[in-house]
Amino acid sequence: MSSEAIVSFEKVNKWFGQFHVLRDIDLQVRKGERIVICGPSGSGKSTLIRCINRLEEHQQGRITVAGIELGEDLRAIDQVRKQVGMVFQQFNLFPHLTVLENLTLAPIQVSKLSVEAATERAMQQLERVRIAEQAHKYPLQLSGGQQQRVAIARALCLTPQVMLFDEPTSALDPEMIKEVLDVMVELAEQGITMLCVTHEMGFAKAVADRVIFMDQGQIVEQNSPQAFFDHPQHERTKDFLAKIINH
Amino acid sequence: MAISLQNIAPKTPPVSHTSWRLWLRQNLFANRTSTLTTVSLLLLGLWLLPQLWSWAVWHAQFRPDADACQSIRGIGACWGVVSEKYRIIIFGRYPFAEQWRPLVACVLLVSLLVVSCMRAFWRIGLLWAWVAVWLAFFGLMGGRLFGFSLGLSPVPTDQWGGLPLTLMLSSLSIALAFPLAVLVALGRRSDLPAIKTICVTYVELVRGVPLISVLFMASFMFPLLMPAGTTPDVLLRVLVGITLFSAAYTAEIVRGGLQAIPRGQYEAAASLGLGYWKTQRIIILPQALAHVVPGIMNNFIAIFKDTSLVTIVSLYELSGALGLALSGDPLWRPFKIEGYLFITLIYFAFCFAMSRYSLWVEHQLQRSQAR
C-alpha cells in the first residue's frame, strides 16, 4: 500500500436544495486502501462516494481522483470515470443486452478496444466472479446475486484504479449476499482500492483497512475495524453499532 | 423427535380433457346471462348475414354495366363501378396511357417497405436500396429526375394521385417523422434551456392545430415566406407539413417511453464513461422505444390514413381519387358506397399489415429481453 492519495476530499460541501448533505468532508484514500463507510440512512454516505465519479456534483471544496480535479471540465470527468468503477445497489445492468454485451460495451465504446480484445477481457472478468457460463444470458434471467456479480465484472472491465460499492448487498435475498461478499473479499485481497458503503459489518471486519462512520453529512469517526468495533469513541457511533448489531 | 421426510417424486400435471361440448358449455352457455347473450348474437347474425349476402353477392352486379346497376339500386351492390373505375381510383389523374409507371413505382416501393421490415435485410445495403428505390419512384412518376429527362413523358406532381401518392406520402413522412420525433423527445428532456424551449414550443404549437390547417398553411402560406419565384413543389410542402405534424405526436409517445427508463440506467452508463449520445443510442433509446412500439405503430397507422386529408390542397390520393372518379360522372355517382368499400379494403390491407408487424416486433423484443 503506497502513501500516495488516490482519492482526496478537501472541505467538500454539498446541498440538495436547502438540505446540507455533505458537511466539510475531508478524506484521503491511499492507493490500495479498503474503506468501508457506514452510517444511518440519509447520512450522506452514498452521496459521498457518488461525488467521486461525479454522479453528484459538489458545490464547495476540492475532490481529486488519480491526480485529476473534478469540476466543470467534462474531459476531466471522463478521465476520472475511466479510473473509477461503480457497483450499485440495484445492479443497474442493461436489461436489453446480454451479460457479455453489458461487459464489452464500455471497453469497446470508451476504451476503443477491438471486439475480440473486449470479449477476452470480459470473459476473464466473468471467470473472476465465477459466472462465465452465463455470458450469453440476459440479466433478468439471472438471480440477484448473479446479477450483482455481473455488475462487479462490468465495472472491472475498464480496469479501474478505484472501485466504489454503493450498498451492493442491500437489495439481495439473504442467501445470495454471501456469493457477492465472497467476490468482494477476493477483490480486496487482490489489492484494488475500494470504497464500500455497506452495513455488512462482517465484511468490514474481514477486509477493511479503515471504517468510516457518517452521520448528518459529517464524518463522525474513522478508525481501523478493530478499534472501531471494539472501542467506538463517539456516542452516535455507539448508538448506531448497538442498533445494527443487536437487531 | 426426528421428523421423517418422504421425498415426493415429481409427477406430470393432470391432463385436462376439453371436449368441444365442455368448451361450448364453459364459454358460451355457462349461465343464464351467457346463454342469453349467445342466443341473441346468433339471432342477430342469422338476421344480418343473409341480408349482407343478398346485397353484396346474390343480387350484386359485377359487370361494369351502368343500366343494370341502376335497376338493382338498393337491392344489390354494384361492383361494376370498381371494374369500371379502378384505374382512376388507384392512379388518380395520372395520364391513362402512362399508368404502368405508377404501377411499377408502387410495386417497387411496397417491395422496399416489405424488405425493410425483415430483419435478415437490416444491413448497409438496405440504405442503398432506399436511395435507389426512391430515385426510381420519383423518376418513374415524374418522368424526370433533378431536371434531367429520362426519356419518359414528364408528368407534373399535381397529376400524381391515388395509391402511389398515399404510399409515398405516408412512408416518406413516417420515415422522416420518426428520427425527428426521437430528437424532439430527447430535446424536451434536455438540460439545455434553449433546446428544451424550442422542442416544447414546437410540440405544443403543432398539437394545438388540426392537420388540415397545417396542410393549408404548408400549401398556401409557406410560399409567401419564401423568396419570390422560388416555390417548392406542392408535394414537398405537403410532405413537410405531414412530417412536422406527425413528428410532434410521435415525439410525445417516445418521451413517454423515455420516462419509463429508471435513473439507474443513466447512472450506470455515466459511471462507465459513456457520453450523452452513446448513452441514448445504446442504452436508453433501445429500451424506451421497446416500451412504446404499440403507441408508435398506432401513430404510423394514423399517419397512413391522415394522408387522405391532402385532398384539401387538391392532391388526389386514394380517397381523393375515388371522389374524383365518381363525382364527375353522373352515370356512376350513385355507387359511391361500393367504391368506398373498395378503398376501405385497400386501406385495411395496409393497416392490418402494419399492426401485425407491430405485434411481431413486440414479440421479438420480448424474446430478446426475456421479460
Coordinates of C-alpha atoms in Angstrom, one line a residue:
Chain A
M1 CA 0.0 0.0 0.0
S2 CA 1.6 3.3 -1.0
S3 CA 1.1 6.5 0.9
E4 CA 0.0 8.4 -2.2
A5 CA -3.6 9.5 -2.0
I6 CA -5.7 8.3 -5.0
V7 CA -8.9 9.9 -3.8
S8 CA -8.9 13.1 -1.8
F9 CA -11.7 15.3 -0.4
E10 CA -10.8 18.7 0.9
K11 CA -13.5 20.7 2.8
V12 CA -16.2 19.3 0.5
N13 CA -19.7 20.6 0.9
K14 CA -22.9 19.7 -0.9
W15 CA -26.5 20.6 -0.6
F16 CA -29.7 19.1 -2.0
G17 CA -31.8 22.2 -2.2
Q18 CA -31.7 23.5 1.4
F19 CA -30.6 20.2 2.8
H20 CA -26.9 20.2 3.7
V21 CA -26.0 16.7 2.8
L22 CA -22.1 16.8 2.9
R23 CA -20.5 19.0 5.5
D24 CA -16.8 19.8 5.4
I25 CA -15.8 16.4 4.3
D26 CA -12.0 15.8 4.5
L27 CA -10.9 12.4 3.3
Q28 CA -7.7 10.9 1.9
V29 CA -7.8 7.5 0.4
R30 CA -4.4 5.8 -0.2
K31 CA -3.8 3.6 -3.2
G32 CA -4.8 0.0 -2.3
E33 CA -6.7 1.1 0.7
R34 CA -10.0 -0.6 1.5
I35 CA -12.6 1.6 3.2
V36 CA -16.0 0.7 4.5
I37 CA -18.4 3.6 5.0
C38 CA -21.4 3.1 7.3
G39 CA -24.0 5.3 8.9
P40 CA -27.7 5.7 9.3
S41 CA -29.8 6.3 6.2
G42 CA -29.7 9.9 5.0
S43 CA -26.3 10.4 6.5
G44 CA -24.7 11.2 3.1
K45 CA -22.6 8.1 2.7
S46 CA -23.9 7.3 -0.8
T47 CA -23.7 10.9 -1.8
L48 CA -20.1 10.9 -0.7
I49 CA -19.0 8.1 -2.9
R50 CA -21.2 9.3 -5.8
C51 CA -19.2 12.5 -5.8
I52 CA -16.1 10.5 -6.6
N53 CA -17.2 9.7 -10.1
R54 CA -19.4 12.8 -10.3
L55 CA -22.8 11.2 -10.4
E56 CA -23.3 14.0 -7.9
E57 CA -21.7 17.4 -8.1
H58 CA -20.2 19.0 -5.0
Q59 CA -20.6 22.7 -4.6
Q60 CA -17.7 23.6 -2.4
G61 CA -14.2 22.2 -1.8
R62 CA -11.9 20.1 -3.9
I63 CA -12.2 16.5 -4.9
T64 CA -9.2 14.9 -6.7
V65 CA -9.2 11.4 -8.2
A66 CA -6.0 9.9 -9.5
G67 CA -4.5 13.4 -9.7
I68 CA -7.4 14.9 -11.7
E69 CA -9.5 17.5 -10.0
L70 CA -13.3 17.2 -10.6
G71 CA -15.0 20.3 -11.7
E72 CA -17.0 21.6 -14.7
D73 CA -14.4 20.2 -17.1
L74 CA -16.2 17.4 -18.9
R75 CA -13.0 15.8 -20.2
A76 CA -11.7 15.6 -16.7
I77 CA -14.9 13.8 -15.7
D78 CA -14.5 11.3 -18.5
Q79 CA -10.9 10.7 -17.4
V80 CA -12.0 10.1 -13.8
R81 CA -14.8 7.8 -14.8
K82 CA -12.3 5.6 -16.7
Q83 CA -10.4 5.2 -13.5
V84 CA -13.4 4.6 -11.2
G85 CA -15.7 1.6 -11.4
M86 CA -19.0 1.6 -9.6
V87 CA -21.4 -1.1 -8.4
F88 CA -24.9 -0.1 -7.5
Q89 CA -27.5 -1.3 -5.0
Q90 CA -29.9 -2.1 -7.8
F91 CA -27.2 -3.6 -10.1
N92 CA -28.3 -1.3 -13.0
L93 CA -27.4 -3.8 -15.6
F94 CA -28.6 -3.1 -19.1
P95 CA -31.6 -5.4 -19.5
H96 CA -31.7 -5.3 -23.3
L97 CA -28.1 -6.5 -23.6
T98 CA -26.6 -9.9 -22.8
V99 CA -24.3 -10.3 -19.9
L100 CA -21.3 -10.3 -22.3
E101 CA -22.6 -7.2 -24.1
N102 CA -23.0 -5.5 -20.8
L103 CA -19.3 -6.1 -20.1
T104 CA -17.9 -5.4 -23.5
L105 CA -19.9 -2.2 -24.1
A106 CA -17.6 0.3 -22.3
P107 CA -14.3 -1.3 -23.3
I108 CA -15.4 -1.1 -27.0
Q109 CA -17.1 2.3 -26.8
V110 CA -15.0 4.1 -24.3
S111 CA -11.6 2.5 -24.3
K112 CA -11.8 1.7 -28.1
L113 CA -10.8 -1.9 -27.7
S114 CA -11.4 -4.3 -30.6
V115 CA -14.4 -6.6 -30.1
E116 CA -12.1 -9.6 -29.7
A117 CA -9.9 -7.9 -27.1
A118 CA -13.0 -6.7 -25.2
T119 CA -14.6 -10.1 -25.3
E120 CA -11.5 -11.7 -24.0
R121 CA -11.2 -9.2 -21.2
A122 CA -14.9 -9.7 -20.4
M123 CA -14.6 -13.4 -20.2
Q124 CA -11.6 -13.1 -17.8
Q125 CA -13.7 -10.9 -15.5
L126 CA -16.7 -13.2 -15.7
E127 CA -14.4 -16.0 -14.6
R128 CA -13.1 -13.9 -11.8
V129 CA -16.7 -13.5 -10.5
R130 CA -17.4 -17.2 -11.4
I131 CA -20.2 -16.7 -13.7
A132 CA -18.6 -17.2 -17.2
E133 CA -21.2 -19.9 -18.1
Q134 CA -24.0 -17.2 -18.1
A135 CA -22.3 -14.9 -20.6
H136 CA -25.0 -15.2 -23.2
K137 CA -28.0 -14.9 -21.0
Y138 CA -29.9 -11.7 -20.4
P139 CA -29.5 -10.0 -16.9
L140 CA -33.2 -10.7 -16.0
Q141 CA -32.7 -14.4 -16.5
L142 CA -30.2 -14.4 -13.6
S143 CA -30.7 -14.3 -9.8
G144 CA -30.0 -11.1 -7.9
G145 CA -26.6 -12.4 -6.6
Q146 CA -25.6 -13.4 -10.1
Q147 CA -26.6 -10.0 -11.5
Q148 CA -24.6 -8.2 -8.9
R149 CA -21.6 -10.3 -9.7
V150 CA -22.0 -9.4 -13.3
A151 CA -22.2 -5.8 -12.3
I152 CA -18.9 -6.1 -10.5
A153 CA -17.3 -7.7 -13.5
R154 CA -18.7 -5.0 -15.7
A155 CA -17.1 -2.3 -13.6
L156 CA -13.8 -4.2 -13.6
C157 CA -13.7 -4.4 -17.4
L158 CA -12.4 -0.8 -17.6
T159 CA -9.5 -1.9 -15.3
P160 CA -10.3 0.9 -12.8
Q161 CA -7.9 2.0 -10.1
V162 CA -10.8 2.6 -7.7
M163 CA -13.9 0.6 -7.1
L164 CA -17.0 2.1 -5.5
F165 CA -19.7 -0.1 -4.0
D166 CA -23.0 1.6 -3.1
E167 CA -24.7 -0.8 -0.7
P168 CA -24.0 -3.8 -3.1
T169 CA -25.9 -6.4 -1.0
S170 CA -28.8 -4.4 0.3
A171 CA -31.2 -5.5 -2.5
L172 CA -30.3 -9.1 -2.3
D173 CA -32.1 -12.1 -0.8
P174 CA -30.2 -13.3 2.3
E175 CA -28.9 -16.5 0.7
M176 CA -27.3 -14.5 -2.1
I177 CA -25.4 -12.0 0.0
K178 CA -22.5 -14.4 0.6
E179 CA -21.7 -15.1 -3.0
V180 CA -21.4 -11.4 -3.6
L181 CA -19.4 -10.7 -0.5
D182 CA -17.0 -13.6 -1.4
V183 CA -16.3 -11.9 -4.7
M184 CA -15.7 -8.6 -3.0
V185 CA -13.3 -10.2 -0.4
E186 CA -11.3 -11.7 -3.2
L187 CA -11.1 -8.3 -4.9
A188 CA -10.0 -6.7 -1.7
E189 CA -7.3 -9.3 -1.3
Q190 CA -6.0 -8.5 -4.8
G191 CA -5.2 -5.0 -3.7
I192 CA -7.7 -2.8 -5.6
T193 CA -8.6 0.4 -3.9
M194 CA -12.2 0.1 -2.6
L195 CA -14.7 2.4 -1.1
C196 CA -17.7 0.4 0.1
V197 CA -20.9 1.7 1.6
T198 CA -22.4 -1.2 3.4
H199 CA -23.9 -2.5 6.6
E200 CA -22.1 -5.8 6.3
M201 CA -20.0 -5.5 9.4
G202 CA -18.5 -8.9 9.0
F203 CA -17.2 -7.8 5.7
A204 CA -15.8 -4.6 7.3
K205 CA -14.0 -6.6 9.9
A206 CA -12.6 -9.1 7.4
V207 CA -11.2 -6.7 4.8
A208 CA -11.4 -3.1 5.7
D209 CA -8.3 -1.1 6.4
R210 CA -10.4 1.7 7.8
V211 CA -14.1 2.1 8.8
I212 CA -15.7 5.4 8.4
F213 CA -18.9 6.3 10.3
M214 CA -21.0 9.1 8.9
D215 CA -24.0 10.9 10.4
Q216 CA -25.8 14.0 9.3
G217 CA -23.4 14.7 6.4
Q218 CA -20.3 14.5 8.6
I219 CA -17.6 12.0 9.1
V220 CA -18.1 11.4 12.7
E221 CA -15.4 8.8 13.3
Q222 CA -12.9 6.8 11.4
N223 CA -10.6 4.0 12.6
S224 CA -9.3 0.6 12.0
P225 CA -12.1 -2.0 12.1
Q226 CA -10.7 -3.5 15.3
A227 CA -10.6 -0.2 17.2
F228 CA -13.9 1.0 15.5
F229 CA -15.9 -2.0 16.7
D230 CA -14.2 -2.6 20.0
H231 CA -13.8 0.9 21.2
P232 CA -16.2 3.3 19.4
Q233 CA -15.3 6.8 20.5
H234 CA -18.4 8.8 19.8
E235 CA -21.9 8.4 21.3
R236 CA -23.6 8.4 17.9
T237 CA -21.3 5.6 16.8
K238 CA -22.1 3.5 19.8
D239 CA -25.8 4.1 19.2
F240 CA -25.5 3.1 15.6
L241 CA -23.5 0.0 16.3
A242 CA -25.8 -1.1 19.0
K243 CA -28.7 -0.8 16.6
I244 CA -27.2 -2.7 13.7
I245 CA -25.6 -5.5 15.8
N246 CA -28.5 -6.2 18.1
H247 CA -31.3 -6.2 15.6
Chain B
M1 CA -38.2 -36.0 17.7
A2 CA -36.9 -36.8 14.3
I3 CA -39.2 -35.9 11.5
S4 CA -39.1 -38.3 8.6
L5 CA -39.5 -36.6 5.3
Q6 CA -40.5 -38.7 2.4
N7 CA -39.3 -37.5 -0.9
I8 CA -42.1 -37.0 -3.3
A9 CA -41.1 -37.7 -6.9
P10 CA -42.3 -35.1 -9.4
K11 CA -45.4 -36.2 -11.4
T12 CA -46.8 -34.9 -14.6
P13 CA -49.7 -32.5 -14.3
P14 CA -53.2 -33.9 -14.8
V15 CA -54.3 -33.8 -18.4
S16 CA -57.3 -31.6 -19.0
H17 CA -59.8 -33.2 -21.3
T18 CA -61.7 -30.5 -23.0
S19 CA -64.2 -31.9 -25.4
W20 CA -66.0 -29.4 -27.7
R21 CA -69.2 -29.9 -25.7
L22 CA -67.4 -28.9 -22.5
W23 CA -65.8 -25.9 -24.3
L24 CA -69.2 -24.7 -25.6
R25 CA -70.7 -25.1 -22.1
Q26 CA -67.9 -23.2 -20.4
N27 CA -67.6 -20.4 -22.9
L28 CA -71.0 -19.9 -24.4
F29 CA -73.6 -21.4 -22.2
A30 CA -72.1 -21.1 -18.7
N31 CA -75.1 -19.5 -17.1
R32 CA -78.3 -17.7 -18.0
T33 CA -76.8 -14.4 -19.0
S34 CA -74.1 -16.1 -21.1
T35 CA -76.7 -18.3 -22.8
L36 CA -79.0 -15.3 -23.5
T37 CA -76.1 -13.3 -25.0
T38 CA -75.0 -16.2 -27.1
V39 CA -78.5 -16.8 -28.5
S40 CA -79.1 -13.1 -29.1
L41 CA -75.8 -12.8 -31.0
L42 CA -76.6 -15.9 -33.0
L43 CA -80.0 -14.5 -34.0
L44 CA -78.6 -11.1 -34.9
G45 CA -76.1 -12.9 -37.1
L46 CA -78.8 -15.0 -38.7
W47 CA -80.8 -11.9 -39.4
L48 CA -77.9 -9.8 -40.8
L49 CA -75.8 -12.2 -42.7
P50 CA -78.4 -13.2 -45.3
Q51 CA -79.2 -9.6 -46.0
L52 CA -75.5 -8.8 -46.4
W53 CA -75.1 -11.8 -48.6
S54 CA -78.1 -10.9 -50.7
W55 CA -76.8 -7.3 -51.2
A56 CA -73.1 -8.0 -51.6
V57 CA -73.3 -11.2 -53.7
W58 CA -76.7 -12.6 -54.6
H59 CA -78.2 -9.6 -56.2
A60 CA -75.0 -7.8 -56.9
Q61 CA -73.9 -6.7 -60.4
F62 CA -70.3 -7.4 -61.2
R63 CA -70.2 -6.2 -64.8
P64 CA -69.5 -2.6 -65.4
D65 CA -73.0 -2.0 -66.8
A66 CA -74.5 1.2 -65.5
D67 CA -78.0 0.4 -66.6
A68 CA -78.0 -3.0 -64.9
C69 CA -76.6 -1.4 -61.8
Q70 CA -79.3 1.3 -61.9
S71 CA -82.0 -1.3 -61.9
I72 CA -80.8 -3.1 -58.8
R73 CA -80.1 0.1 -56.8
G74 CA -80.9 -0.5 -53.1
I75 CA -81.2 -4.3 -53.7
G76 CA -77.8 -5.4 -54.8
A77 CA -74.3 -4.0 -54.8
C78 CA -72.9 -2.6 -58.0
W79 CA -69.3 -3.9 -58.0
G80 CA -69.2 -3.0 -61.7
V81 CA -68.2 0.5 -60.5
V82 CA -64.9 -0.9 -59.3
S83 CA -64.1 -2.7 -62.6
E84 CA -65.2 0.4 -64.5
K85 CA -63.3 3.0 -62.4
Y86 CA -60.5 1.1 -60.6
R87 CA -57.7 2.8 -62.7
I88 CA -58.8 6.3 -61.7
I89 CA -59.3 5.2 -58.1
I90 CA -55.9 3.7 -57.9
F91 CA -53.9 6.1 -60.1
G92 CA -56.0 9.3 -59.9
R93 CA -55.4 11.9 -62.6
Y94 CA -52.2 10.3 -63.8
P95 CA -52.3 10.1 -67.7
F96 CA -54.1 6.9 -68.6
A97 CA -51.7 5.6 -71.2
E98 CA -48.7 6.1 -68.8
Q99 CA -50.3 4.3 -65.8
W100 CA -47.8 1.4 -66.0
R101 CA -45.3 3.8 -64.5
P102 CA -47.1 4.4 -61.1
L103 CA -47.9 0.7 -61.1
V104 CA -44.2 -0.2 -61.3
A105 CA -43.3 2.6 -58.9
C106 CA -45.9 1.2 -56.4
V107 CA -44.6 -2.4 -56.7
L108 CA -41.0 -1.2 -56.1
L109 CA -42.0 0.9 -53.1
V110 CA -44.1 -1.8 -51.5
S111 CA -41.3 -4.3 -52.0
L112 CA -38.8 -1.9 -50.5
L113 CA -41.1 -1.5 -47.4
V114 CA -41.6 -5.2 -47.0
V115 CA -37.9 -5.9 -47.3
S116 CA -37.1 -3.1 -44.8
C117 CA -39.3 -4.8 -42.3
M118 CA -37.4 -8.0 -42.4
R119 CA -34.5 -8.5 -40.0
A120 CA -32.5 -10.5 -42.5
F121 CA -32.1 -7.4 -44.7
W122 CA -31.1 -5.0 -41.9
R123 CA -27.6 -4.1 -43.2
I124 CA -25.9 -1.4 -45.0
G125 CA -27.1 -2.4 -48.5
L126 CA -30.7 -1.5 -47.4
L127 CA -29.7 2.1 -47.3
W128 CA -28.6 2.0 -50.9
A129 CA -31.8 0.2 -51.8
W130 CA -33.8 3.0 -50.2
V131 CA -31.9 5.6 -52.3
A132 CA -32.3 3.6 -55.4
V133 CA -36.0 2.8 -55.0
W134 CA -36.9 6.4 -54.2
L135 CA -34.9 7.7 -57.2
A136 CA -36.7 5.1 -59.3
F137 CA -40.1 6.0 -57.8
F138 CA -39.7 9.7 -58.5
G139 CA -38.1 9.1 -61.9
L140 CA -41.0 6.8 -63.0
M141 CA -43.7 9.1 -61.6
G142 CA -42.4 12.4 -62.8
G143 CA -40.6 11.2 -65.9
R144 CA -37.6 13.3 -65.0
L145 CA -35.1 13.5 -62.1
F146 CA -33.4 16.7 -60.9
G147 CA -34.4 18.4 -64.2
F148 CA -33.0 15.6 -66.4
S149 CA -35.3 13.9 -68.8
L150 CA -35.4 10.1 -68.5
G151 CA -37.0 9.6 -72.0
L152 CA -40.4 9.4 -70.4
S153 CA -43.1 12.0 -70.9
P154 CA -43.0 14.4 -67.9
V155 CA -45.9 14.3 -65.5
P156 CA -46.2 17.2 -63.1
T157 CA -46.7 16.4 -59.5
D158 CA -50.3 17.8 -59.4
Q159 CA -51.3 15.0 -61.6
W160 CA -49.9 12.3 -59.4
G161 CA -52.6 10.6 -57.4
G162 CA -54.2 7.5 -56.0
L163 CA -52.4 4.7 -54.2
P164 CA -48.8 5.8 -55.2
L165 CA -49.4 9.2 -53.7
T166 CA -50.8 7.7 -50.5
L167 CA -47.9 5.2 -50.2
M168 CA -45.3 7.9 -51.0
L169 CA -46.6 10.5 -48.6
S170 CA -47.2 8.1 -45.7
S171 CA -43.9 6.1 -46.0
L172 CA -41.8 9.2 -46.5
S173 CA -43.4 11.2 -43.7
I174 CA -43.2 8.2 -41.4
A175 CA -39.5 7.6 -42.3
L176 CA -38.7 11.3 -41.7
A177 CA -41.0 11.9 -38.7
F178 CA -39.6 9.1 -36.7
P179 CA -36.0 10.3 -36.3
L180 CA -37.2 13.9 -35.9
A181 CA -39.6 12.7 -33.2
V182 CA -36.8 11.0 -31.3
L183 CA -34.7 14.1 -31.4
V184 CA -37.6 16.3 -30.2
A185 CA -38.3 13.9 -27.4
L186 CA -34.7 13.9 -26.3
G187 CA -34.7 17.7 -26.7
R188 CA -37.7 18.1 -24.4
R189 CA -35.8 16.3 -21.7
S190 CA -32.6 18.2 -22.3
D191 CA -30.8 20.2 -19.6
L192 CA -30.1 23.0 -22.1
P193 CA -32.9 25.6 -21.7
A194 CA -32.8 26.8 -25.3
I195 CA -33.2 23.4 -26.8
K196 CA -35.9 22.4 -24.3
T197 CA -37.9 25.6 -25.1
I198 CA -37.7 25.1 -28.8
C199 CA -38.9 21.5 -28.5
V200 CA -41.7 22.2 -26.1
T201 CA -42.9 25.1 -28.2
Y202 CA -42.8 23.0 -31.4
V203 CA -44.8 20.2 -29.9
E204 CA -47.4 22.4 -28.2
L205 CA -47.8 24.5 -31.3
V206 CA -48.3 21.6 -33.7
R207 CA -50.5 19.7 -31.3
G208 CA -52.7 22.8 -31.0
V209 CA -53.8 22.9 -34.6
P210 CA -55.6 20.4 -36.8
L211 CA -53.7 18.7 -39.6
I212 CA -56.0 20.3 -42.2
S213 CA -54.8 23.8 -41.2
V214 CA -51.2 22.6 -41.2
L215 CA -51.6 21.4 -44.7
F216 CA -53.4 24.6 -45.7
M217 CA -50.6 26.6 -44.3
A218 CA -47.9 24.4 -45.8
S219 CA -49.6 24.8 -49.1
F220 CA -50.6 28.4 -49.2
M221 CA -48.6 30.3 -46.6
F222 CA -45.3 28.6 -46.9
P223 CA -44.7 30.1 -50.4
L224 CA -45.4 33.6 -49.1
L225 CA -42.5 33.2 -46.7
M226 CA -40.1 32.0 -49.4
P227 CA -38.2 34.5 -51.7
A228 CA -40.3 35.4 -54.7
G229 CA -40.2 32.9 -57.6
T230 CA -38.9 30.0 -55.6
T231 CA -42.0 28.0 -54.8
P232 CA -41.2 24.5 -53.6
D233 CA -43.3 21.8 -55.2
V234 CA -46.7 21.3 -53.6
L235 CA -45.8 17.7 -52.8
L236 CA -42.8 18.7 -50.9
R237 CA -44.7 21.3 -49.0
V238 CA -47.4 18.8 -48.1
L239 CA -44.8 16.2 -47.1
V240 CA -43.1 18.7 -44.8
G241 CA -46.4 19.6 -43.3
I242 CA -47.4 15.9 -42.6
T243 CA -43.9 15.1 -41.3
L244 CA -43.8 18.0 -38.9
F245 CA -47.3 17.3 -37.7
S246 CA -46.8 13.6 -37.0
A247 CA -43.3 14.1 -35.5
A248 CA -44.9 16.2 -32.8
Y249 CA -47.3 13.4 -31.8
T250 CA -44.7 10.6 -32.1
A251 CA -42.3 12.7 -30.0
E252 CA -44.7 12.7 -27.1
I253 CA -45.0 8.9 -27.4
V254 CA -41.3 8.5 -27.4
R255 CA -41.0 10.8 -24.4
G256 CA -43.4 8.5 -22.5
G257 CA -41.0 5.7 -23.3
L258 CA -38.0 7.7 -22.1
Q259 CA -39.7 8.4 -18.8
A260 CA -40.1 4.7 -18.1
I261 CA -36.3 4.2 -18.0
P262 CA -35.1 4.2 -14.4
R263 CA -32.4 6.7 -13.4
G264 CA -30.1 3.9 -12.6
Q265 CA -29.6 3.1 -16.3
Y266 CA -28.3 6.7 -16.9
E267 CA -26.1 6.4 -13.8
A268 CA -24.6 3.1 -14.8
A269 CA -23.9 4.4 -18.3
A270 CA -22.3 7.5 -16.8
S271 CA -20.2 5.5 -14.4
L272 CA -18.8 3.5 -17.4
G273 CA -17.8 6.8 -19.0
L274 CA -20.4 6.7 -21.9
G275 CA -21.2 10.2 -23.3
Y276 CA -24.7 11.6 -23.9
W277 CA -25.2 10.3 -27.4
K278 CA -23.8 6.9 -26.8
T279 CA -25.9 6.5 -23.7
Q280 CA -29.0 7.5 -25.6
R281 CA -28.3 5.4 -28.6
I282 CA -27.1 2.2 -27.0
I283 CA -28.7 2.2 -23.6
I284 CA -31.8 4.4 -23.3
L285 CA -33.5 4.5 -26.7
P286 CA -33.5 0.8 -27.4
Q287 CA -35.3 0.2 -24.1
A288 CA -37.5 3.3 -24.4
L289 CA -38.7 2.6 -27.9
A290 CA -39.3 -1.1 -27.0
H291 CA -41.8 0.2 -24.4
V292 CA -43.8 2.2 -26.9
V293 CA -43.9 0.1 -30.0
P294 CA -47.8 -0.2 -29.9
G295 CA -48.2 3.6 -29.4
I296 CA -45.7 4.4 -32.2
M297 CA -47.4 2.0 -34.6
N298 CA -50.7 3.4 -33.7
N299 CA -49.4 6.8 -34.8
F300 CA -48.0 5.4 -38.0
I301 CA -51.3 3.9 -38.9
A302 CA -53.0 7.2 -38.2
I303 CA -50.5 9.0 -40.5
F304 CA -51.2 6.5 -43.2
K305 CA -54.9 7.3 -43.1
D306 CA -54.4 11.0 -42.5
T307 CA -52.7 11.4 -45.8
S308 CA -56.2 11.4 -47.2
L309 CA -56.5 15.0 -46.0
V310 CA -54.2 16.2 -48.7
T311 CA -57.3 16.4 -50.9
I312 CA -57.8 19.7 -49.2
V313 CA -54.9 21.1 -51.3
S314 CA -56.1 19.4 -54.5
L315 CA -53.8 16.4 -54.3
Y316 CA -55.9 13.3 -55.1
E317 CA -54.5 10.4 -53.2
L318 CA -56.5 7.2 -52.8
S319 CA -59.7 8.5 -51.2
G320 CA -59.5 11.8 -53.1
A321 CA -59.1 9.9 -56.4
L322 CA -62.3 7.9 -55.5
G323 CA -64.2 11.2 -55.2
L324 CA -62.6 12.4 -58.4
A325 CA -63.6 9.2 -60.2
L326 CA -67.3 9.2 -59.2
S327 CA -68.3 12.8 -58.5
G328 CA -67.7 13.9 -62.1
D329 CA -69.6 11.1 -63.6
P330 CA -73.4 11.2 -63.2
L331 CA -73.7 7.7 -64.5
W332 CA -71.7 6.2 -61.7
R333 CA -72.1 8.8 -59.0
P334 CA -74.8 6.8 -57.1
F335 CA -72.5 3.9 -56.4
K336 CA -70.1 5.6 -54.0
I337 CA -70.6 3.1 -51.3
E338 CA -69.2 0.3 -53.4
G339 CA -66.3 2.5 -54.3
Y340 CA -65.6 3.4 -50.6
L341 CA -65.8 -0.3 -49.7
F342 CA -63.2 -1.0 -52.3
I343 CA -60.7 1.6 -51.0
T344 CA -61.6 0.5 -47.4
L345 CA -60.3 -2.9 -48.4
I346 CA -57.0 -1.4 -49.6
Y347 CA -56.6 0.8 -46.5
F348 CA -57.4 -2.1 -44.3
A349 CA -54.9 -4.4 -46.0
F350 CA -52.1 -1.9 -45.3
C351 CA -53.1 -1.0 -41.8
F352 CA -53.7 -4.6 -40.9
A353 CA -50.2 -5.5 -42.2
M354 CA -48.8 -2.7 -40.1
S355 CA -50.5 -3.8 -36.9
R356 CA -49.4 -7.4 -37.4
Y357 CA -45.9 -6.2 -38.0
S358 CA -46.0 -4.2 -34.8
L359 CA -47.1 -7.4 -32.9
W360 CA -44.2 -9.2 -34.4
V361 CA -41.8 -6.5 -33.3
E362 CA -43.2 -6.6 -29.8
H363 CA -42.8 -10.4 -29.8
Q364 CA -39.2 -10.1 -30.9
L365 CA -38.4 -7.6 -28.2
Q366 CA -40.0 -9.7 -25.6
R367 CA -38.0 -12.7 -26.6
S368 CA -34.7 -10.9 -26.6
Q369 CA -35.3 -9.3 -23.2
A370 CA -36.8 -12.4 -21.7
R371 CA -39.2 -10.4 -19.7

